[in-house]
PDB file of C-alpha atoms in Angstrom:
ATOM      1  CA  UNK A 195       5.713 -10.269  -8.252  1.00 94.00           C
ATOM      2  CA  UNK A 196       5.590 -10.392 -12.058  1.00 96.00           C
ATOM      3  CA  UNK A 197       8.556 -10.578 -13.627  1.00 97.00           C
ATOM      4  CA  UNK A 198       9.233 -10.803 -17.704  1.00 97.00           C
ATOM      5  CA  UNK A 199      12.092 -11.120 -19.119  1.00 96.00           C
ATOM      6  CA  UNK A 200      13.627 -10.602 -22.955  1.00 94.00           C
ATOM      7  CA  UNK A 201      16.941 -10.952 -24.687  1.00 93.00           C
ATOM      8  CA  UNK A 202      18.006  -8.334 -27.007  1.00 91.00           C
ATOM      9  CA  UNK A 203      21.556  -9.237 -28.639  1.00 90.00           C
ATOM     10  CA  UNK A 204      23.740  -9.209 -25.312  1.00 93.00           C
ATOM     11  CA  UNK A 205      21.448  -7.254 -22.723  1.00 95.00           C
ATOM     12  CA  UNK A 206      18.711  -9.251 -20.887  1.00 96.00           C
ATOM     13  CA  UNK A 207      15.378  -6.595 -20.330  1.00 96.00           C
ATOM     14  CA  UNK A 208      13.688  -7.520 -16.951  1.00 97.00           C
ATOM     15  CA  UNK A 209      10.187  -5.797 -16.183  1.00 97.00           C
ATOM     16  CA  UNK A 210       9.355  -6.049 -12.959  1.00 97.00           C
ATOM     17  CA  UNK A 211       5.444  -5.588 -12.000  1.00 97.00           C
ATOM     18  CA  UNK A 212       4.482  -5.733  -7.720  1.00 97.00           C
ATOM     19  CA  UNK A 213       6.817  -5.400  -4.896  1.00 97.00           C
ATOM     20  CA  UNK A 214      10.135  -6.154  -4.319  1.00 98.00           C
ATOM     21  CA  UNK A 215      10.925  -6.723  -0.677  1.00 97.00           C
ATOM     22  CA  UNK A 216      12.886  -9.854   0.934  1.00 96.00           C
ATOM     23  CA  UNK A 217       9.674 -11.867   0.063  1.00 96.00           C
ATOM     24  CA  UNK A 218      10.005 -11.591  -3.709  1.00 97.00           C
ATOM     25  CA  UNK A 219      13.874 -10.695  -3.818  1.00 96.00           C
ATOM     26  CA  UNK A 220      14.471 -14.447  -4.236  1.00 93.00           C
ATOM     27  CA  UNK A 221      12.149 -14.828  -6.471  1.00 95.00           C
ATOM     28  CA  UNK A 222      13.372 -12.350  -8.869  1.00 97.00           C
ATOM     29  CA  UNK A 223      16.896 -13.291  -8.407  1.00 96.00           C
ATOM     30  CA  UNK A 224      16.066 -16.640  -9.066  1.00 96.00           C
ATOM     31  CA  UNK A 225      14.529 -15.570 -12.469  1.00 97.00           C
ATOM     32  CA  UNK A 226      17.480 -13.035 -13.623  1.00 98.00           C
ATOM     33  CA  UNK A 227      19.828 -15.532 -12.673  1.00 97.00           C
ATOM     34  CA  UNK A 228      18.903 -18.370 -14.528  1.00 97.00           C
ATOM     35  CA  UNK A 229      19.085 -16.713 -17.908  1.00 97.00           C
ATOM     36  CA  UNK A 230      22.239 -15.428 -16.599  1.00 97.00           C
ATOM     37  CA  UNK A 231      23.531 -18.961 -17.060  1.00 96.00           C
ATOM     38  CA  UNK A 232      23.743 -17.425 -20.861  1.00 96.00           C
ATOM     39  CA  UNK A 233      27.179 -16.539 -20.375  1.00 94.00           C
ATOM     40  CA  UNK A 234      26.460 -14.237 -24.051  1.00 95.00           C
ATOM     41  CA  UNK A 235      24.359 -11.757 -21.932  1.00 96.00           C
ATOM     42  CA  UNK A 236      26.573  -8.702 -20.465  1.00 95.00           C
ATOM     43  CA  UNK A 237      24.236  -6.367 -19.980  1.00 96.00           C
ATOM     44  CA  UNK A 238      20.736  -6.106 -17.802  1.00 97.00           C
ATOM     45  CA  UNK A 239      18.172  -3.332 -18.063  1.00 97.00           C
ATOM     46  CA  UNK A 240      15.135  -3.402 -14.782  1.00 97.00           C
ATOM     47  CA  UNK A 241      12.325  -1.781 -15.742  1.00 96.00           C
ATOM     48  CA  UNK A 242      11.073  -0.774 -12.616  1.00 96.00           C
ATOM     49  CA  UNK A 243       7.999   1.050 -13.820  1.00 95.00           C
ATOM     50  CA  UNK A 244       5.166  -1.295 -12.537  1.00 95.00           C
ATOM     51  CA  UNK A 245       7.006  -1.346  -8.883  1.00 96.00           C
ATOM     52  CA  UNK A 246       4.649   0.069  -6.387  1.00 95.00           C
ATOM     53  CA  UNK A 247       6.942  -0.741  -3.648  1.00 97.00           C
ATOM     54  CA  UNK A 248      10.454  -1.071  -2.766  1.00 97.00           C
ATOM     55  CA  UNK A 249      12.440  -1.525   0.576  1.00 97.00           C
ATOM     56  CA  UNK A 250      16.686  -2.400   1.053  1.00 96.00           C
ATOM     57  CA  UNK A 251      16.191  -5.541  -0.075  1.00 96.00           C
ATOM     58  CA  UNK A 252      16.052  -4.278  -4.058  1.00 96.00           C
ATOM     59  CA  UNK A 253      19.384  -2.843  -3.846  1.00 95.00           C
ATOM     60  CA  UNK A 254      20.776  -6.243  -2.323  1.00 94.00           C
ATOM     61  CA  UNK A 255      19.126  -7.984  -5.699  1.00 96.00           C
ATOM     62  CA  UNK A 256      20.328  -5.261  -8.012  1.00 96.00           C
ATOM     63  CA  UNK A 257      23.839  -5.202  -6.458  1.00 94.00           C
ATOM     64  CA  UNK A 258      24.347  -9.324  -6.624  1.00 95.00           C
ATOM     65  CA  UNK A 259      23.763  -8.970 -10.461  1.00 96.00           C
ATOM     66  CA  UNK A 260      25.511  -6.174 -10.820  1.00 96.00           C
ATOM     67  CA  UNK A 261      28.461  -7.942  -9.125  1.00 95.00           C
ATOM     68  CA  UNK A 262      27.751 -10.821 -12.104  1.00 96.00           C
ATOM     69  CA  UNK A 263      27.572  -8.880 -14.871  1.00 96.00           C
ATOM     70  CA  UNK A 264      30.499  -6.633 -13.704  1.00 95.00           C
ATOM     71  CA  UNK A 265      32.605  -9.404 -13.795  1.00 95.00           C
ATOM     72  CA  UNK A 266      31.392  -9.996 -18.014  1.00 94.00           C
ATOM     73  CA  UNK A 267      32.449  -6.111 -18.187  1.00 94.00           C
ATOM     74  CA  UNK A 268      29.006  -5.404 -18.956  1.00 95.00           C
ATOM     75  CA  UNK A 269      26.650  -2.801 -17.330  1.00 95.00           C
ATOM     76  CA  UNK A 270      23.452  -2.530 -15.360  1.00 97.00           C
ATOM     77  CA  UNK A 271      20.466   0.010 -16.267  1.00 96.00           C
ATOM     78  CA  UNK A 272      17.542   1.036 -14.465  1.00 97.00           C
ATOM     79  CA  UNK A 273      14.459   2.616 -15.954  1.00 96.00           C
ATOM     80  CA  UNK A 274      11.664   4.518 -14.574  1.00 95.00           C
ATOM     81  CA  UNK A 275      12.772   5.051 -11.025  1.00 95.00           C
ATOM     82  CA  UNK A 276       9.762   6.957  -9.214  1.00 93.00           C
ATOM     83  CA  UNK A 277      10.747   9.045  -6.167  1.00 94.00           C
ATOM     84  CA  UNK A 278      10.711   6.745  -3.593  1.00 94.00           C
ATOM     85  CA  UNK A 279      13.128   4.354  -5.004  1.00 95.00           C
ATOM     86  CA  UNK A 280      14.969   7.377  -5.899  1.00 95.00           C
ATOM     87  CA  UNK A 281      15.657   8.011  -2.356  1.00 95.00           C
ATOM     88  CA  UNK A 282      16.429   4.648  -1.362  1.00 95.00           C
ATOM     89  CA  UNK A 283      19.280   4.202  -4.258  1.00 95.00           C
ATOM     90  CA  UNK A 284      20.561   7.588  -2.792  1.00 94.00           C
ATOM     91  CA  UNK A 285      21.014   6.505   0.400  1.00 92.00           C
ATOM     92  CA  UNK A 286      22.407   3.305  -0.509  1.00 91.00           C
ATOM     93  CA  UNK A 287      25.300   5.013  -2.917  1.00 91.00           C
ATOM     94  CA  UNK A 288      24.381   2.761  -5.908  1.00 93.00           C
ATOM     95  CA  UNK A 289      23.902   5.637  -7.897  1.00 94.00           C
ATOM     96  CA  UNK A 290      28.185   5.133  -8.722  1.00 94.00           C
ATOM     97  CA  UNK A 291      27.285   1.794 -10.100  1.00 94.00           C
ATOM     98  CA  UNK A 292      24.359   1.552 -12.051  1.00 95.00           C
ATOM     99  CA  UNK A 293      23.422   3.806 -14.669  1.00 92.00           C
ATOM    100  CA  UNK A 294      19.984   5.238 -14.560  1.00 94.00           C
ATOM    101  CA  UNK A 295      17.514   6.171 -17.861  1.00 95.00           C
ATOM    102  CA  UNK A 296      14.451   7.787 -18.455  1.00 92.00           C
ATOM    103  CA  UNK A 297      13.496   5.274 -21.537  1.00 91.00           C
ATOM    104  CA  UNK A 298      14.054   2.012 -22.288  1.00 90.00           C
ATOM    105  CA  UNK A 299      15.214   2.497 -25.527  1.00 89.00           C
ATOM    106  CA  UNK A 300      18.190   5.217 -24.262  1.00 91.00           C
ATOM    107  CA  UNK A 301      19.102   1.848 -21.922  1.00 92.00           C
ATOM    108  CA  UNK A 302      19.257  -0.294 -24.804  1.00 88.00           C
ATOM    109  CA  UNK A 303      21.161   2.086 -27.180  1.00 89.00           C
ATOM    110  CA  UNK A 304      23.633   2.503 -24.423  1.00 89.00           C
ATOM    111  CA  UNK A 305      23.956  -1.098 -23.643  1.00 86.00           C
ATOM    112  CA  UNK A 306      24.431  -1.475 -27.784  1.00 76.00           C
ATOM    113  CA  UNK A 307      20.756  -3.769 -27.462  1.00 57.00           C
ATOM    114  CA  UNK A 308      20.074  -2.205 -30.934  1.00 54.00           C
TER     115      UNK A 308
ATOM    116  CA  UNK B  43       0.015  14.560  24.150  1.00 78.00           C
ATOM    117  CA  UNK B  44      -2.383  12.034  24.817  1.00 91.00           C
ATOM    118  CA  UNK B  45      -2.571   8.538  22.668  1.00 94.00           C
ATOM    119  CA  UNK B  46      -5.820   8.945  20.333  1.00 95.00           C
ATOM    120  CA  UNK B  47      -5.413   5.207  19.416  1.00 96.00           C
ATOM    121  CA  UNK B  48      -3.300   1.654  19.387  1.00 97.00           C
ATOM    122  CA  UNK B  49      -2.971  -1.616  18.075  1.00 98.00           C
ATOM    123  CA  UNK B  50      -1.071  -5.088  18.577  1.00 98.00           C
ATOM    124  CA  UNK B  51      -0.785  -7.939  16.131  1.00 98.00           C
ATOM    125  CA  UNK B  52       1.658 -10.474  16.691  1.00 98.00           C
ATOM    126  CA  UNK B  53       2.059 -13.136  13.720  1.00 98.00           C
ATOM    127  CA  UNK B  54       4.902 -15.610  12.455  1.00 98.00           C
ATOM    128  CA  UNK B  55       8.648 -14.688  11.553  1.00 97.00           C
ATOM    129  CA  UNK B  56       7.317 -15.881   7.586  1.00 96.00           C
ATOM    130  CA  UNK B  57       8.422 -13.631   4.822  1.00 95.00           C
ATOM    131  CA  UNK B  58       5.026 -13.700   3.600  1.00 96.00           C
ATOM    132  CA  UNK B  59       3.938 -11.675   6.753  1.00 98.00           C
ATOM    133  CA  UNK B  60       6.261  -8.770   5.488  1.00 98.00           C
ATOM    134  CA  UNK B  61       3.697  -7.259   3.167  1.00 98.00           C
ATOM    135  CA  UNK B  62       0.871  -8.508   5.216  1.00 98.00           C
ATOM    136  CA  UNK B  63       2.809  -6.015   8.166  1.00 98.00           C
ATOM    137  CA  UNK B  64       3.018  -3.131   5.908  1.00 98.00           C
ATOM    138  CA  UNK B  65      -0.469  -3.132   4.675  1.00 98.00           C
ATOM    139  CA  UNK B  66      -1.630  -3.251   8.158  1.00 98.00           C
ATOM    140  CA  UNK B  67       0.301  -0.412   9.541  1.00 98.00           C
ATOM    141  CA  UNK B  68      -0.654   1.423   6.391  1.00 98.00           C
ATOM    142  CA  UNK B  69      -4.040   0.718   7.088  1.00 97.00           C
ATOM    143  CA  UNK B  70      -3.704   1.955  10.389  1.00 97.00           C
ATOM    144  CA  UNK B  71      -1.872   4.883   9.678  1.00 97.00           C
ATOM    145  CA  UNK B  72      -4.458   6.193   6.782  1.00 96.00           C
ATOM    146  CA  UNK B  73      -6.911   7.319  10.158  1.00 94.00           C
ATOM    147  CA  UNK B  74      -4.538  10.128  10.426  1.00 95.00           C
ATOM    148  CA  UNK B  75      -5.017  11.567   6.657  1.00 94.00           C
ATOM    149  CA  UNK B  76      -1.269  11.290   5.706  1.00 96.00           C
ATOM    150  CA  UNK B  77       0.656  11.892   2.909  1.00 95.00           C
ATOM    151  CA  UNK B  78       0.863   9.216   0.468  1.00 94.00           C
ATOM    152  CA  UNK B  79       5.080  10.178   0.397  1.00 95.00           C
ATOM    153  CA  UNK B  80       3.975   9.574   4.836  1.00 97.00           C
ATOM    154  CA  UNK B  81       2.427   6.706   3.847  1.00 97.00           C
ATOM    155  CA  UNK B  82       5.519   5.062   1.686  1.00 97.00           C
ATOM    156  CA  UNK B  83       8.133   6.238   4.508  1.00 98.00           C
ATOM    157  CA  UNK B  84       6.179   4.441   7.227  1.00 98.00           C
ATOM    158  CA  UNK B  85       5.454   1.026   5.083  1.00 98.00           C
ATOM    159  CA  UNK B  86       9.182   0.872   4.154  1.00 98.00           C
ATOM    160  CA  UNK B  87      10.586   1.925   7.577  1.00 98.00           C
ATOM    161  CA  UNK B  88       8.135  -1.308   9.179  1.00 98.00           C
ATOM    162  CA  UNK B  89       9.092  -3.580   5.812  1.00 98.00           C
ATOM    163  CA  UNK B  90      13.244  -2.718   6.842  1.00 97.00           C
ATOM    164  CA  UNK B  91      12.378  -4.035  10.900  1.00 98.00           C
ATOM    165  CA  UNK B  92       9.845  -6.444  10.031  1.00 98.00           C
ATOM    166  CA  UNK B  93      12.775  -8.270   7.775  1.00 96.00           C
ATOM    167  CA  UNK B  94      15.259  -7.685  10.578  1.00 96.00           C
ATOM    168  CA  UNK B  95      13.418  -9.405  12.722  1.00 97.00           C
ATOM    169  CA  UNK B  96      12.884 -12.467  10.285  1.00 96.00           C
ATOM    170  CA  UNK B  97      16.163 -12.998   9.315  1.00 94.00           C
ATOM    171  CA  UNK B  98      18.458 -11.803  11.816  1.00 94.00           C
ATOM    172  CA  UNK B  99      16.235 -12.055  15.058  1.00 95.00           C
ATOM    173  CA  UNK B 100      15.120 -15.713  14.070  1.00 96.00           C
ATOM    174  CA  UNK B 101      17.426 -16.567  11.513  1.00 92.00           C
ATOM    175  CA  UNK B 102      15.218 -17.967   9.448  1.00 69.00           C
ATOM    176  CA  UNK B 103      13.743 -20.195  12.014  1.00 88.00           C
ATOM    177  CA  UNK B 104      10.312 -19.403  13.045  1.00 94.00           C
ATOM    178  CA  UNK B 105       8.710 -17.311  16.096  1.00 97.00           C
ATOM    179  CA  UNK B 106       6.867 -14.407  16.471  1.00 98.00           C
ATOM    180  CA  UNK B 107       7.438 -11.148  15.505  1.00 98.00           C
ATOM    181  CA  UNK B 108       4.939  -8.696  17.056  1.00 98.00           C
ATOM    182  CA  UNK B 109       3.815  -5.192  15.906  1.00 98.00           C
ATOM    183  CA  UNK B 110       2.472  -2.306  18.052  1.00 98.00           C
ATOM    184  CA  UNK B 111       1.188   1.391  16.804  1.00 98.00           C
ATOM    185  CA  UNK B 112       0.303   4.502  18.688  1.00 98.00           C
ATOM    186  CA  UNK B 113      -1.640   7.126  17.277  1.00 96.00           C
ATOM    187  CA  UNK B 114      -0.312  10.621  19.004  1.00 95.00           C
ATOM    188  CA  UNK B 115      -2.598  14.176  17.874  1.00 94.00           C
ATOM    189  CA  UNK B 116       0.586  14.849  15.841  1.00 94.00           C
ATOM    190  CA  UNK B 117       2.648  11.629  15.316  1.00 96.00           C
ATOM    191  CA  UNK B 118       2.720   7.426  14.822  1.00 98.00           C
ATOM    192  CA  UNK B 119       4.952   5.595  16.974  1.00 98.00           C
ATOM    193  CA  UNK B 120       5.446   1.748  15.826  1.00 98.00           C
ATOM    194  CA  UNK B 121       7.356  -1.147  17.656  1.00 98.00           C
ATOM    195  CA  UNK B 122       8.652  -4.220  16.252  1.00 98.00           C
ATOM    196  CA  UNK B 123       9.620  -6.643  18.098  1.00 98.00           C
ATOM    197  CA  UNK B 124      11.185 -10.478  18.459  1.00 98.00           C
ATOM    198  CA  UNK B 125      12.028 -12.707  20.544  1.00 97.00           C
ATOM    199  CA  UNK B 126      15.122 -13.875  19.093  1.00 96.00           C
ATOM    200  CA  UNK B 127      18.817 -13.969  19.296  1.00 95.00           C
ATOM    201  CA  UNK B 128      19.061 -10.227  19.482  1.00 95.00           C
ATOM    202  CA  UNK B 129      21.822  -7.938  17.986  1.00 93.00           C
ATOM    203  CA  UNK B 130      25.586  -7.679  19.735  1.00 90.00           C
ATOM    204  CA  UNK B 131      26.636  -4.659  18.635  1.00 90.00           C
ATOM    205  CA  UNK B 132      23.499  -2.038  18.288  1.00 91.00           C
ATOM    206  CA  UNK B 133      26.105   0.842  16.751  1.00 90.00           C
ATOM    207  CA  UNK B 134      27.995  -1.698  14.408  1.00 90.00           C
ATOM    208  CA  UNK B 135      24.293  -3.319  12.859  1.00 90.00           C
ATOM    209  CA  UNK B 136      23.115   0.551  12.535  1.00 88.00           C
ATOM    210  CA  UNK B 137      26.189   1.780  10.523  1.00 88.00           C
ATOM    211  CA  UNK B 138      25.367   1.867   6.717  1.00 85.00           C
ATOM    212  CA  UNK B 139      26.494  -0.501   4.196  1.00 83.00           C
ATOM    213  CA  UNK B 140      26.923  -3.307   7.462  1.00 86.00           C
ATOM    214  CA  UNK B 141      25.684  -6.573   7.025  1.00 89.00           C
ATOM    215  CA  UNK B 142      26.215  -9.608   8.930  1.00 88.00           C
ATOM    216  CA  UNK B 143      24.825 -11.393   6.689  1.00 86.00           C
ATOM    217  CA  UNK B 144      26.539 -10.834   3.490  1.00 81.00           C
ATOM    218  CA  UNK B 145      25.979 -14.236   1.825  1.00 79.00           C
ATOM    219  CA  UNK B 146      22.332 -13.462   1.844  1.00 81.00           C
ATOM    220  CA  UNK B 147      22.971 -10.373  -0.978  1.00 84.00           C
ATOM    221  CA  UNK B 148      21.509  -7.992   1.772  1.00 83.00           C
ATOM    222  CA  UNK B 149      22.857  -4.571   1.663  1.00 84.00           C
ATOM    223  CA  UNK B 150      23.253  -3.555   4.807  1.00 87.00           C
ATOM    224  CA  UNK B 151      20.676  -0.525   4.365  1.00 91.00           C
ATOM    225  CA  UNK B 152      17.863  -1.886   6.566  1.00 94.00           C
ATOM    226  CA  UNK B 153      18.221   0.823   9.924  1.00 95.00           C
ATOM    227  CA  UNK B 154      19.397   3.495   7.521  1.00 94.00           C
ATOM    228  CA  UNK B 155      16.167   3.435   5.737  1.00 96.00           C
ATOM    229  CA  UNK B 156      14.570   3.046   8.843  1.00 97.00           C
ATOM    230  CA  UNK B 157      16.662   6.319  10.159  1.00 96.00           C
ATOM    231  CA  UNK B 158      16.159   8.132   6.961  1.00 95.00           C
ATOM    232  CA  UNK B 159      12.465   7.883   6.498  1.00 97.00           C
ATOM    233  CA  UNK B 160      11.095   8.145  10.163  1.00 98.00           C
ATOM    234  CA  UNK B 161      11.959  11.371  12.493  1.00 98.00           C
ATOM    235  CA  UNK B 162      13.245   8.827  15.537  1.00 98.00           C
ATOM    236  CA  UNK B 163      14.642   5.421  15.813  1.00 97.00           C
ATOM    237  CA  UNK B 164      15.617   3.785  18.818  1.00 97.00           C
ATOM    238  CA  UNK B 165      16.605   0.302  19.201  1.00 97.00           C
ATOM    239  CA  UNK B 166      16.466  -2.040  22.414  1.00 97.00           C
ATOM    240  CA  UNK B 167      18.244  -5.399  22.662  1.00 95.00           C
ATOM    241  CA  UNK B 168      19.464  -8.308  24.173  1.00 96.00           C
ATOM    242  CA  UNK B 169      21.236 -11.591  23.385  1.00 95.00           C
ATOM    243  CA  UNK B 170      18.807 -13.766  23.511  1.00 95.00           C
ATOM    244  CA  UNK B 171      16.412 -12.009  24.361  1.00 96.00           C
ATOM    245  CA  UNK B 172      15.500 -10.401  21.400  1.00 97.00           C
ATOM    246  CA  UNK B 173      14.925  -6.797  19.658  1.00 97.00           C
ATOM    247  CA  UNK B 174      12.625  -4.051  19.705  1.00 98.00           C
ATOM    248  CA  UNK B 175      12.271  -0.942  17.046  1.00 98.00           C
ATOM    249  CA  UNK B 176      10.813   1.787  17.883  1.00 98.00           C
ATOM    250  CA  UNK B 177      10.055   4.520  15.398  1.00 98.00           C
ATOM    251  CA  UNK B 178       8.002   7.485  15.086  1.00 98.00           C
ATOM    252  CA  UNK B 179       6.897   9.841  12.426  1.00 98.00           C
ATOM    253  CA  UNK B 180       4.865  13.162  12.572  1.00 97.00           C
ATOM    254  CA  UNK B 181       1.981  13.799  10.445  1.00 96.00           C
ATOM    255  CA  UNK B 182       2.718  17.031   9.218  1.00 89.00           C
ATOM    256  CA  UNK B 183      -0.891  17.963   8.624  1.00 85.00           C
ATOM    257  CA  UNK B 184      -2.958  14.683  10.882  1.00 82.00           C
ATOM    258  CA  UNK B 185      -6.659  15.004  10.151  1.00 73.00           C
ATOM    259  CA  UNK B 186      -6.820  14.394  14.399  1.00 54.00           C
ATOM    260  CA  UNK B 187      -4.801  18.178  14.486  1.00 52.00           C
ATOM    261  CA  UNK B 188      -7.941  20.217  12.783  1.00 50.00           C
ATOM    262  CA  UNK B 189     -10.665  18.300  14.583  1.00 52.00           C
ATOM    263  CA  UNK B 190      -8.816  19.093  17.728  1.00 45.00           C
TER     264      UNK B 190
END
């Protein structure tokens, strides 16, 4: 798993690259929550593009920070969901959590990252 | 229908082994010619019981968690199975959304993916004993179905 992450005024940007299963789920929560210790940053935006595969455990990862950066009363983006993932967040009701965008600069504007 | 072809592979309750499980079956599977949408359902169906079995069925400690696929003319049937503590309440774990393991950030999602993205699911266990999944899928169009 390849994970790079960048600060943008109050909204952390996390590309993820590989797959995201219970393997690497600690691995990237171990990432996004260190720089969560930056109690300025409110807001995360995953780019999920370069995920080739994804099982249950991403929606445990993505729900844990959402449940951090919920309590900051900031919000939690997701960009370039592929089918497959698509499914999974369907199934999983996340969909009434998260907020989903085509491109990462939509995420940002939302977020106020510009 | 009669079984065209079948494999075992039994290998340690590691994490590490989860991908290492879902290249194999996908490996496996490709002999049939399916779908690469097939192909995703099946990896992430034996990714969800492959993880059950780690860290439910052995808790994190280690033992073996063992893998079997059947090649039908027209479907795949997998098993996964442990040896471990094995699951109290089969209807409870399968619900959606339950977890017992909520400190762990899991979601609860792992037999409803399985459910959703194969065509049968059945699940076999016993405290202490351990679990088995089995799951199959049809190959809508199975390269094995023209030859035949």
């Amino acid at each position: 798993m390849e994970i790079k992450g960048r600060k943008k005024k109050n909204t952390l940007m996390v590309s993820l690259k590989g797959e995201l299963d219970h393997h690497t789920a600690n691995q990237v929560r171990q990432y996004i929550d260190g720089i969560l210790e930056d109690p300025t940053i409110k807001n995360i935006v995953m780019d999920i593009q370069g995920l080739n595969f994804m099982d249950s455990s991403g929606i445990g990862v993505i729900l844990g920070r959402y449940k951090i950066i919920s309590k900051r009363g900031g919000k939690l983006g997701v960009v370039n969901i592929n089918a497959h993932i698509d499914r999974i967040f369907q199934m999983s009701g996340i969909y009434k959590l998260i907020k989903v965008y085509d491109q990462l600069d939509q995420a940002l504007n939302d977020m106020g990252g510009y | 229908m009669e079984k065209i072809n079948e494999m075992h592979i039994k290998f340690l309750s590691k994490s590490s082994n989860e991908s290492f499980a879902r290249v194999i079956i996908a490996a496996f599977a490709s002999q049939m010619d399916p779908t690469l949408e097939e192909i995703t359902d099946i990896k992430t169906a034996v990714s969800e019981a492959v993880t059950n079995a780690i860290i439910h069925g052995y808790e994190d400690g280690i033992g073996y968690v063992e893998m079997s696929a059947y090649i039908y003319p027209d479907k795949l049937v997998v098993e996964v199975s442990d040896k471990g503590k094995g699951i109290e309440d089969i209807e409870k774990a399968c619900q959606p959304l339950y977890t017992s393991k909520p400190e762990l950030e899991r979601s609860g999602m792992g037999f409803t993916v399985m459910e959703t993205f194969m065509d049968q699911l059945e699940v076999i266990s016993g405290i202490n004993q351990g679990t088995k999944v089995k799951m199959t899928k049809y190959i809508k169009n199975p390269r094995g179905k023209t030859e035949l």
